[in-house]
mmCIF file of C-alpha atoms in Angstrom:
data_model
loop_
_atom_site.group_PDB
_atom_site.id
_atom_site.type_symbol
_atom_site.label_atom_id
_atom_site.label_comp_id
_atom_site.label_asym_id
_atom_site.label_seq_id
_atom_site.Cartn_x
_atom_site.Cartn_y
_atom_site.Cartn_z
ATOM 1 C CA MET A 362 -7.916 -26.406 6.276
ATOM 2 C CA ILE A 363 -6.303 -24.212 8.617
ATOM 3 C CA LYS A 364 -5.371 -25.781 12.323
ATOM 4 C CA VAL A 365 -6.790 -24.383 15.253
ATOM 5 C CA THR A 366 -4.941 -24.618 18.592
ATOM 6 C CA GLU A 367 -5.779 -23.116 21.694
ATOM 7 C CA THR A 368 -2.961 -20.364 21.556
ATOM 8 C CA THR A 369 -0.841 -19.439 18.522
ATOM 9 C CA PRO A 370 2.945 -19.857 19.074
ATOM 10 C CA SER A 371 5.159 -15.842 19.244
ATOM 11 C CA TYR A 372 7.182 -17.192 16.272
ATOM 12 C CA VAL A 373 7.829 -15.631 13.000
ATOM 13 C CA ALA A 374 10.862 -17.226 10.514
ATOM 14 C CA PHE A 375 11.901 -16.274 7.057
ATOM 15 C CA ASN A 376 13.420 -18.456 4.882
ATOM 16 C CA ASP A 377 13.956 -17.608 0.541
ATOM 17 C CA THR A 378 10.091 -18.203 -0.289
ATOM 18 C CA GLU A 379 7.978 -16.840 2.801
ATOM 19 C CA ARG A 380 7.735 -15.997 6.104
ATOM 20 C CA LEU A 381 5.966 -18.530 8.710
ATOM 21 C CA ILE A 382 3.951 -17.666 12.110
ATOM 22 C CA GLY A 383 2.701 -19.669 14.810
ATOM 23 C CA ASP A 384 3.126 -23.948 14.284
ATOM 24 C CA PRO A 385 4.813 -23.997 11.163
ATOM 25 C CA ALA A 386 7.599 -21.129 13.092
ATOM 26 C CA LYS A 387 8.064 -23.210 15.306
ATOM 27 C CA ASN A 388 8.126 -26.758 14.230
ATOM 28 C CA GLN A 389 11.224 -25.431 11.562
ATOM 29 C CA VAL A 390 13.520 -23.219 13.901
ATOM 30 C CA ALA A 391 15.866 -26.638 14.340
ATOM 31 C CA MET A 392 16.562 -25.827 10.747
ATOM 32 C CA ASN A 393 16.913 -22.702 10.470
ATOM 33 C CA PRO A 394 17.607 -20.128 14.209
ATOM 34 C CA THR A 395 19.299 -17.534 13.222
ATOM 35 C CA ASN A 396 16.041 -16.474 11.364
ATOM 36 C CA THR A 397 13.254 -17.214 13.652
ATOM 37 C CA VAL A 398 12.652 -14.859 15.859
ATOM 38 C CA PHE A 399 10.356 -15.713 19.651
ATOM 39 C CA ASP A 400 9.884 -13.668 22.434
ATOM 40 C CA ALA A 401 9.983 -10.471 20.595
ATOM 41 C CA LYS A 402 7.771 -8.748 22.940
ATOM 42 C CA ARG A 403 10.498 -8.840 24.881
ATOM 43 C CA LEU A 404 12.809 -5.648 23.033
ATOM 44 C CA ILE A 405 8.806 -3.777 22.876
ATOM 45 C CA GLY A 406 9.440 0.071 25.199
ATOM 46 C CA ARG A 407 13.730 -1.039 25.893
ATOM 47 C CA LYS A 408 16.485 0.412 24.005
ATOM 48 C CA PHE A 409 18.844 -1.821 22.762
ATOM 49 C CA SER A 410 21.606 -0.251 26.017
ATOM 50 C CA ASP A 411 19.534 -2.430 28.790
ATOM 51 C CA GLU A 412 20.771 -4.596 29.982
ATOM 52 C CA VAL A 413 18.082 -7.357 29.816
ATOM 53 C CA VAL A 414 18.232 -6.495 26.136
ATOM 54 C CA LYS A 415 22.159 -7.722 26.543
ATOM 55 C CA ALA A 416 21.271 -10.931 28.656
ATOM 56 C CA ASP A 417 18.660 -12.548 26.422
ATOM 57 C CA LYS A 418 21.106 -10.928 23.045
ATOM 58 C CA LYS A 419 22.832 -14.192 24.606
ATOM 59 C CA HIS A 420 20.417 -16.668 24.515
ATOM 60 C CA TRP A 421 18.754 -15.842 21.006
ATOM 61 C CA PRO A 422 20.277 -17.185 17.183
ATOM 62 C CA PHE A 423 18.837 -14.510 15.512
ATOM 63 C CA ASN A 424 20.396 -11.427 15.639
ATOM 64 C CA ILE A 425 19.654 -7.679 17.353
ATOM 65 C CA ILE A 426 21.530 -4.914 16.142
ATOM 66 C CA ASP A 427 21.459 -0.821 17.226
ATOM 67 C CA ASP A 428 19.287 1.095 15.629
ATOM 68 C CA SER A 429 19.001 4.700 16.897
ATOM 69 C CA GLY A 430 19.240 3.223 20.290
ATOM 70 C CA ARG A 431 16.171 0.679 19.793
ATOM 71 C CA PRO A 432 17.082 -2.744 19.898
ATOM 72 C CA LYS A 433 15.723 -4.001 16.593
ATOM 73 C CA ILE A 434 15.596 -7.763 14.416
ATOM 74 C CA GLN A 435 17.898 -8.672 11.598
ATOM 75 C CA VAL A 436 16.999 -11.722 9.320
ATOM 76 C CA GLU A 437 17.608 -12.799 6.076
ATOM 77 C CA PHE A 438 14.092 -13.496 3.555
ATOM 78 C CA LYS A 439 13.786 -14.090 0.482
ATOM 79 C CA GLY A 440 18.176 -14.221 -0.189
ATOM 80 C CA ALA A 441 18.262 -10.092 1.840
ATOM 81 C CA SER A 442 18.814 -8.656 5.515
ATOM 82 C CA LYS A 443 15.364 -7.502 6.800
ATOM 83 C CA THR A 444 15.451 -5.019 9.790
ATOM 84 C CA PHE A 445 12.135 -5.859 12.037
ATOM 85 C CA TYR A 446 11.240 -4.162 15.476
ATOM 86 C CA ALA A 447 9.743 -5.575 17.937
ATOM 87 C CA GLU A 448 6.575 -4.421 17.529
ATOM 88 C CA GLU A 449 6.212 -5.390 14.093
ATOM 89 C CA ILE A 450 6.885 -8.436 14.674
ATOM 90 C CA SER A 451 4.629 -8.644 17.081
ATOM 91 C CA SER A 452 2.221 -7.045 14.640
ATOM 92 C CA MET A 453 2.367 -9.741 11.776
ATOM 93 C CA ILE A 454 1.509 -12.555 14.803
ATOM 94 C CA LEU A 455 -1.301 -10.605 16.167
ATOM 95 C CA GLY A 456 -2.176 -10.040 12.506
ATOM 96 C CA LYS A 457 -2.015 -14.234 11.626
ATOM 97 C CA MET A 458 -4.405 -14.734 14.506
ATOM 98 C CA LYS A 459 -7.149 -11.827 13.288
ATOM 99 C CA GLU A 460 -7.289 -14.751 10.248
ATOM 100 C CA THR A 461 -7.121 -17.512 11.978
ATOM 101 C CA ALA A 462 -10.325 -16.538 14.424
ATOM 102 C CA GLU A 463 -11.679 -14.999 11.084
ATOM 103 C CA ALA A 464 -11.615 -18.182 9.442
ATOM 104 C CA THR A 465 -12.888 -20.731 12.317
ATOM 105 C CA SER A 466 -15.546 -17.930 13.387
ATOM 106 C CA GLU A 467 -16.473 -17.261 9.763
ATOM 107 C CA THR A 468 -17.273 -13.678 11.772
ATOM 108 C CA PRO A 469 -15.304 -10.729 11.099
ATOM 109 C CA TYR A 470 -12.815 -8.983 13.531
ATOM 110 C CA PRO A 471 -12.543 -5.363 12.430
ATOM 111 C CA MET A 472 -10.442 -4.299 15.625
ATOM 112 C CA PRO A 473 -8.439 -6.843 18.098
ATOM 113 C CA TRP A 474 -8.555 -6.801 21.601
ATOM 114 C CA LEU A 475 -5.452 -8.030 23.647
ATOM 115 C CA PRO A 476 -5.488 -7.575 27.430
ATOM 116 C CA PHE A 477 -2.768 -6.249 29.790
ATOM 117 C CA PRO A 478 -2.463 -5.275 33.353
ATOM 118 C CA LEU A 479 -4.021 -1.994 34.853
ATOM 119 C CA THR A 480 -0.759 -1.627 36.847
ATOM 120 C CA SER A 481 2.805 -3.331 36.666
ATOM 121 C CA THR A 482 6.026 -1.838 37.679
ATOM 122 C CA THR A 483 8.490 -1.792 35.220
ATOM 123 C CA PRO A 484 9.482 1.112 34.412
ATOM 124 C CA ARG A 485 9.073 0.488 30.363
ATOM 125 C CA ASP A 486 5.564 1.355 30.596
ATOM 126 C CA LYS A 487 5.414 4.288 32.337
ATOM 127 C CA PRO A 488 3.501 6.139 29.626
ATOM 128 C CA PRO A 489 1.438 5.983 28.940
ATOM 129 C CA ARG A 490 -0.226 4.729 32.041
ATOM 130 C CA MET A 491 -4.070 3.291 30.887
ATOM 131 C CA ARG A 492 -4.405 3.259 34.756
ATOM 132 C CA GLU A 493 -3.833 6.944 34.920
ATOM 133 C CA SER A 494 -6.535 7.907 32.086
ATOM 134 C CA LEU A 495 -9.615 5.930 33.582
ATOM 135 C CA PRO A 496 -11.679 6.856 36.342
ATOM 136 C CA ALA A 497 -10.379 4.869 39.712
ATOM 137 C CA SER A 498 -14.069 3.371 39.675
ATOM 138 C CA THR A 499 -13.793 1.416 37.115
ATOM 139 C CA PHE A 500 -11.213 -1.312 37.493
ATOM 140 C CA SER A 501 -10.371 -3.176 41.093
ATOM 141 C CA GLU A 502 -6.632 -3.504 41.872
ATOM 142 C CA SER A 503 -6.292 -7.035 40.704
ATOM 143 C CA SER A 504 -8.509 -7.004 37.098
ATOM 144 C CA THR A 505 -6.891 -6.547 33.891
ATOM 145 C CA SER A 506 -8.702 -4.418 30.194
ATOM 146 C CA ARG A 507 -8.417 -4.709 27.234
ATOM 147 C CA LEU A 508 -6.683 -2.659 24.474
ATOM 148 C CA GLN A 509 -8.358 -2.003 21.164
ATOM 149 C CA LEU A 510 -5.840 -1.098 17.863
ATOM 150 C CA PRO A 511 -6.639 -0.510 14.941
ATOM 151 C CA SER A 512 -6.751 -2.982 12.095
ATOM 152 C CA LEU A 513 -4.079 -4.627 10.925
#
């Protein structure tokens, strides 16, 4: 039986036997801190040399390495060192959310939806800007839209 909650914590944990996502990962973080990844979305669109990445590294128990200028998360999984981009960690969480939604509603979800703000001042969202590709009359300044992702 799948435990249903209103939110899925953005945690992914790796150990010698399995990968845990959401609440199970968050619940075991004290026992396995170096292999429990959280806040990975803070790395998306950033360079390893960014000041934000350097500051975040100091507070995370898991290891971040430089992969051609991009930050990559390094963990031990099933006795071997594995590395993942933040997008891969986020994909694991989205996959779990999709699985939970389908199991609780008995309805297949071929395409997951993500809410995202249409305007932002951060440099990492510049290419491509969704707002620039849509007619101005489509959205108000404070609106959000949904980004349709391919099936996981």
